[in-house]
Coordinates of C-alpha atoms and ligand atoms in Angstrom, one line a residue:
M21 CA -176.2 113.3 115.2
G22 CA -179.4 112.6 117.1
G23 CA -182.3 113.7 115.2
V24 CA -180.4 115.5 112.4
G25 CA -180.5 113.6 109.2
L26 CA -177.4 112.8 107.2
E27 CA -178.0 112.9 103.5
L28 CA -176.4 110.8 101.0
H29 CA -175.6 112.7 97.8
R30 CA -175.7 110.7 94.6
F31 CA -174.0 111.5 91.3
H32 CA -173.9 109.8 88.0
H33 CA -170.9 111.7 86.7
I34 CA -167.6 113.0 88.0
P35 CA -168.6 115.9 90.2
E36 CA -167.0 119.3 89.0
G37 CA -163.5 119.7 90.6
L38 CA -163.3 116.2 92.3
L39 CA -160.2 115.2 90.6
E40 CA -158.2 118.3 91.5
V41 CA -159.5 119.0 95.0
S42 CA -157.4 118.4 98.0
V43 CA -159.0 116.6 100.9
D44 CA -158.9 119.6 103.2
A45 CA -161.0 121.5 100.9
L46 CA -163.4 118.5 99.9
D47 CA -166.5 120.2 101.2
T48 CA -166.2 122.7 98.3
V49 CA -166.8 119.9 95.8
L50 CA -168.8 117.4 97.7
P51 CA -171.8 118.6 100.0
G52 CA -171.4 115.5 102.4
P53 CA -171.1 111.7 102.0
S54 CA -171.4 110.9 98.4
L55 CA -172.0 107.9 96.1
I56 CA -170.8 108.2 92.6
Y57 CA -171.7 105.8 89.8
L58 CA -169.7 105.8 86.7
K59 CA -170.6 103.6 83.8
G60 CA -167.9 101.4 82.3
Q61 CA -167.6 98.7 79.6
K62 CA -168.3 95.9 81.9
E63 CA -171.7 96.2 83.5
T64 CA -171.2 95.0 87.2
P65 CA -169.6 97.7 89.2
L66 CA -166.4 97.6 91.3
F67 CA -167.4 99.3 94.5
V68 CA -164.6 101.4 96.1
S69 CA -165.1 103.0 99.5
T70 CA -162.7 105.9 100.6
L71 CA -162.5 108.3 103.6
L72 CA -164.7 106.4 106.1
H73 CA -161.9 107.7 108.4
G74 CA -161.4 111.4 107.5
N75 CA -157.6 111.4 108.1
E76 CA -157.0 108.3 105.9
T77 CA -156.5 109.9 102.5
T78 CA -154.5 107.6 100.3
G79 CA -157.7 105.9 98.8
F80 CA -159.2 109.2 97.7
Y81 CA -155.9 110.4 96.1
A82 CA -155.5 107.0 94.4
M83 CA -159.0 107.3 92.9
Q84 CA -158.2 110.9 91.6
R85 CA -155.2 109.5 89.9
L86 CA -157.0 106.6 88.3
L87 CA -159.9 108.7 87.0
K88 CA -157.7 111.3 85.7
K89 CA -155.7 108.6 83.8
Y90 CA -158.9 107.4 82.0
Q91 CA -160.1 111.0 81.4
Q92 CA -156.8 111.9 79.8
K93 CA -156.8 108.7 77.7
Q94 CA -160.5 109.7 76.8
T95 CA -161.3 105.9 77.1
P96 CA -164.3 104.6 79.1
L97 CA -163.6 102.7 82.3
P98 CA -163.1 99.0 81.7
R99 CA -165.8 98.3 84.2
S100 CA -168.4 100.3 86.0
L101 CA -167.3 102.0 89.1
L102 CA -169.3 102.9 92.4
L103 CA -167.2 105.3 94.5
F104 CA -168.3 106.1 98.1
V105 CA -166.6 109.2 99.7
G106 CA -167.6 108.7 103.3
N107 CA -166.8 111.2 106.1
V108 CA -166.4 114.5 104.2
S109 CA -166.7 116.8 107.1
A110 CA -164.0 114.8 109.2
A111 CA -161.8 114.7 106.1
V112 CA -161.9 118.6 105.8
K113 CA -160.6 118.7 109.4
G114 CA -158.1 115.8 108.9
V115 CA -159.5 113.7 111.7
R116 CA -160.8 110.1 111.9
H117 CA -164.3 111.3 112.8
L118 CA -165.7 114.6 114.5
P119 CA -166.3 114.4 118.3
E120 CA -170.0 114.4 117.8
Q121 CA -170.0 111.6 115.0
R122 CA -169.8 107.8 115.1
D123 CA -166.8 106.1 113.6
Y124 CA -168.0 105.6 109.9
N125 CA -166.4 102.1 109.9
R126 CA -168.5 100.9 112.9
I127 CA -171.9 101.6 111.5
W128 CA -172.5 98.9 109.0
S129 CA -174.4 96.2 111.0
G130 CA -177.5 98.1 111.8
G131 CA -178.5 100.6 114.3
S132 CA -180.7 103.9 114.7
S133 CA -178.4 106.7 114.7
A134 CA -178.1 109.2 111.6
E135 CA -174.7 107.5 110.6
H136 CA -176.3 104.0 110.9
R137 CA -179.2 105.1 108.5
L138 CA -176.7 106.6 106.1
A139 CA -174.8 103.2 106.0
A140 CA -178.1 101.4 105.4
E141 CA -178.9 103.7 102.5
V142 CA -175.4 103.2 101.0
V143 CA -175.8 99.3 101.3
D144 CA -179.4 99.5 99.7
A145 CA -178.2 101.8 96.8
A146 CA -175.1 99.8 96.2
T147 CA -176.7 96.3 96.3
S148 CA -179.3 97.5 93.6
Y149 CA -176.6 96.8 91.3
S150 CA -175.0 93.4 90.9
L151 CA -171.6 94.1 92.4
F152 CA -168.5 92.8 91.1
A153 CA -166.3 93.3 94.4
T154 CA -166.0 95.9 97.0
I155 CA -162.7 97.5 98.1
D156 CA -162.6 99.8 101.4
I157 CA -159.4 101.7 101.6
H158 CA -157.8 102.8 104.9
N159 CA -154.5 103.9 106.4
N160 CA -153.3 103.0 109.9
T161 CA -151.1 104.8 112.6
G162 CA -148.4 102.2 113.4
K163 CA -145.8 100.6 111.3
N164 CA -147.5 97.8 109.3
P165 CA -146.9 96.2 106.0
L166 CA -149.4 97.0 103.2
Y167 CA -152.1 94.3 103.6
G168 CA -155.6 93.2 102.9
C169 CA -158.3 92.1 105.4
I170 CA -161.0 89.7 104.4
N171 CA -164.1 88.4 106.4
S172 CA -164.6 85.2 104.3
L173 CA -162.0 82.5 103.5
E174 CA -163.6 81.8 100.0
P175 CA -160.9 81.8 97.2
A176 CA -162.4 84.9 95.5
Y177 CA -161.8 86.9 98.6
K178 CA -158.3 85.7 99.1
Q179 CA -157.5 86.5 95.5
L180 CA -158.9 90.0 95.7
A181 CA -156.6 90.7 98.7
T182 CA -153.6 88.9 97.1
L183 CA -153.7 91.2 94.0
F184 CA -152.8 94.1 96.6
S185 CA -150.4 92.3 99.1
Q186 CA -149.0 88.8 99.9
T187 CA -150.2 89.6 103.6
I188 CA -153.7 88.8 104.3
V189 CA -155.5 89.1 107.6
Y190 CA -158.8 87.3 108.2
F191 CA -161.1 88.6 110.9
V192 CA -164.7 88.5 112.0
T193 CA -164.7 91.2 114.8
P194 CA -165.4 94.1 114.8
S195 CA -168.4 93.0 112.8
E196 CA -169.7 96.5 112.3
V197 CA -167.2 97.3 109.4
F198 CA -168.0 98.0 105.8
S199 CA -166.3 95.0 104.3
M200 CA -168.3 92.6 106.5
A201 CA -171.6 94.1 105.4
F202 CA -170.6 93.7 101.7
A203 CA -169.0 90.3 102.1
K204 CA -172.5 88.8 102.0
Y205 CA -173.0 90.1 98.4
C206 CA -169.6 89.8 96.7
P207 CA -165.8 89.4 97.2
S208 CA -164.9 92.1 99.6
V209 CA -161.6 93.4 101.1
T210 CA -160.5 96.1 103.5
I211 CA -157.2 97.6 102.2
E212 CA -154.5 98.9 104.8
C213 CA -152.4 101.1 102.7
G214 CA -149.7 102.3 105.1
Q215 CA -149.5 105.2 107.5
S216 CA -152.0 107.9 107.5
G217 CA -150.8 111.5 106.4
V218 CA -148.0 110.0 104.3
D219 CA -149.8 108.9 101.1
E220 CA -146.6 107.2 99.7
N221 CA -148.4 104.3 98.2
T222 CA -151.1 106.3 96.1
S223 CA -149.7 105.2 92.8
Y224 CA -149.3 101.6 93.8
L225 CA -152.9 101.6 95.1
S226 CA -154.3 103.2 91.9
Q227 CA -152.6 100.4 89.9
Y228 CA -154.2 97.9 92.2
I229 CA -157.8 99.3 91.7
D230 CA -157.0 99.6 87.9
L231 CA -156.1 95.9 87.9
C232 CA -159.4 95.0 89.7
L233 CA -161.4 97.2 87.1
N234 CA -159.8 95.1 84.3
K235 CA -160.4 91.7 85.8
E236 CA -162.8 89.3 84.3
G237 CA -163.6 87.4 87.4
F238 CA -162.1 85.5 90.5
E239 CA -160.8 81.9 90.9
K240 CA -163.1 79.3 92.4
A241 CA -160.4 77.4 94.1
S242 CA -157.5 78.5 96.5
S243 CA -155.2 76.1 94.5
L244 CA -155.6 78.2 91.4
I245 CA -154.4 81.5 93.2
K246 CA -150.9 82.0 91.8
T247 CA -149.4 84.3 94.2
P248 CA -148.0 82.8 97.6
Y249 CA -149.4 84.5 100.4
D250 CA -149.2 84.7 104.3
L251 CA -152.7 84.3 106.0
Y252 CA -153.2 85.5 109.6
H253 CA -156.3 85.3 111.7
T254 CA -157.0 88.1 114.3
V255 CA -157.9 86.5 117.5
A256 CA -158.1 89.3 120.0
R257 CA -157.9 93.2 120.5
V258 CA -155.9 94.8 123.1
K259 CA -157.4 97.6 125.1
L260 CA -156.3 99.8 128.1
P261 CA -158.4 101.2 131.0
P262 CA -159.4 104.8 129.9
E263 CA -157.9 106.3 133.1
C264 CA -154.5 104.5 132.5
T265 CA -151.6 106.9 131.8
L266 CA -149.2 105.8 129.1
G267 CA -145.7 106.3 128.0
F268 CA -143.0 104.8 125.9
G269 CA -139.5 103.8 127.1
S270 CA -138.1 102.4 130.4
K271 CA -137.8 105.9 132.0
E272 CA -141.4 106.8 132.1
I273 CA -141.9 105.5 135.6
D274 CA -144.5 108.3 136.5
K275 CA -146.8 106.7 134.0
D276 CA -149.2 103.7 134.9
I277 CA -148.0 101.6 131.9
S278 CA -145.0 102.5 129.6
F279 CA -144.5 100.4 126.4
I280 CA -141.0 99.6 124.8
K281 CA -140.2 102.4 122.4
T282 CA -140.2 100.0 119.3
I283 CA -143.7 98.7 120.1
D284 CA -144.9 99.3 116.6
D285 CA -141.8 97.5 115.1
L286 CA -143.3 94.4 116.6
N287 CA -146.4 94.3 114.0
F288 CA -146.5 91.3 111.9
S289 CA -143.4 89.7 113.7
D290 CA -143.5 86.4 115.6
L291 CA -143.2 87.2 119.3
Q292 CA -142.0 84.2 121.5
A293 CA -143.4 83.7 125.0
G294 CA -141.6 85.9 127.4
A295 CA -141.0 88.9 125.1
L296 CA -140.8 92.2 126.9
I297 CA -143.3 94.8 125.6
G298 CA -143.3 97.3 128.5
W299 CA -143.4 98.1 132.2
C300 CA -146.3 98.4 134.6
H301 CA -146.0 101.0 137.5
N302 CA -149.5 100.7 138.8
D303 CA -150.8 97.2 139.8
E304 CA -154.2 98.3 139.3
M305 CA -153.8 98.7 135.6
R306 CA -153.7 95.7 133.3
L307 CA -154.0 95.4 129.5
S308 CA -157.3 94.0 128.5
V309 CA -157.3 91.4 125.9
I310 CA -160.8 90.7 124.4
D311 CA -161.2 87.6 122.2
E312 CA -163.7 87.2 119.2
D313 CA -166.5 86.1 121.6
G314 CA -166.1 89.3 123.8
R315 CA -164.3 87.4 126.6
E316 CA -161.5 88.9 128.8
R317 CA -158.2 86.8 128.2
G318 CA -155.7 89.2 129.4
S319 CA -154.0 86.9 132.0
E320 CA -153.6 84.3 129.2
Y321 CA -151.6 86.8 127.1
F322 CA -149.5 89.0 129.5
S323 CA -147.6 88.6 132.8
Y324 CA -146.5 91.4 135.1
A325 CA -143.7 89.9 137.3
D326 CA -141.2 92.5 138.7
G327 CA -143.0 95.4 137.0
E328 CA -142.3 94.0 133.5
I329 CA -145.0 93.3 130.9
R330 CA -144.1 90.1 129.0
T331 CA -146.0 87.8 126.7
V332 CA -147.2 84.5 128.1
K333 CA -147.5 82.7 124.8
P334 CA -146.3 83.2 121.2
I335 CA -148.3 85.9 119.4
I336 CA -148.2 88.1 116.3
P337 CA -149.2 91.7 116.9
S338 CA -150.8 93.9 114.2
M339 CA -151.7 97.6 114.2
F340 CA -149.9 98.3 117.5
T341 CA -149.7 102.1 117.6
K342 CA -147.8 104.7 119.5
D343 CA -150.5 107.2 119.1
I344 CA -151.9 107.5 122.7
E345 CA -155.2 109.2 121.5
V346 CA -155.8 106.2 119.2
I347 CA -155.0 103.7 121.9
H348 CA -157.6 105.4 124.1
Q349 CA -160.2 106.0 121.4
D350 CA -159.9 102.6 119.7
C351 CA -157.1 100.1 120.9
L352 CA -153.4 99.4 121.2
G353 CA -153.8 96.9 118.5
Y354 CA -154.6 93.3 117.6
M355 CA -153.2 89.8 118.4
M356 CA -153.0 87.4 115.4
E357 CA -152.3 83.7 114.9
R358 CA -150.9 82.2 111.6
M359 CA -153.4 80.2 109.4
E360 CA -152.9 77.5 106.9
Ligands
LIG4 ZN1 -159.5 103.4 108.9

């Protein structure tokens, strides 16, 4: 970081060993962040982004599977492909990002760090092509369904997401994410492909990417989208004070805040007002709920009577996690409402 440059490596072929390497040895094949262009039958490329978070590997393994399939069939790709392999050094270590690095999915709306400049270079390089669509692939730490996130409600964006899952989340913050930067240019989606470290959905994901490579175009009207879908809107993010000690279960009375043990089973479920989510043993500590405009809304969402943390109004949680490091580094999760 700081003054040190971060070089973007560019390829116009599949780098030697890429389709066989495991993520923990990725630096033996790619010297760093890499943009790989592969020419296909249809000119306008599908742009796929993987490993922006080094421990979220399903996207990389799905692309290996897909490219091997076309290599074995000895047929060209049905459409040109741009593949961005993001945080190679974090991927080798199996972490979201290295301590001295910025989060690679928070660098896409401008800034002066080495990572910001790398992101700007990727945007410049990718948008020099007329892009067909972009797909940025992630995993998450809590129990969540497979879903796609979009930053525009245009029919094409919804359709790109519904090809992957009937569950769609619309959000506009955080705004520094990859999908937001590319939503200006073409249909764009962030894929949340199950828990990190499991990679159980690799085959399904590679079929989805294949489907997108074979697609001629997208619908111009929502009414033409054939798949039924559930559309949610992220309205707030739940954070905790950095000094707050955390636990799970009713017995953790030495912790400032202890959540119910099944907190991540609540993801994508409708919580009524008054639902118990945990216990607070230190009245100085409160959950912070930040809305899309950056305002603190905690007291509208949670009450603390008798040391019990309960919801004040109906909400739908997403990405609630039991990983205490992730809660402190990022957040507990998000609050959603249903749309349409
Ligand atoms: Zn991620």
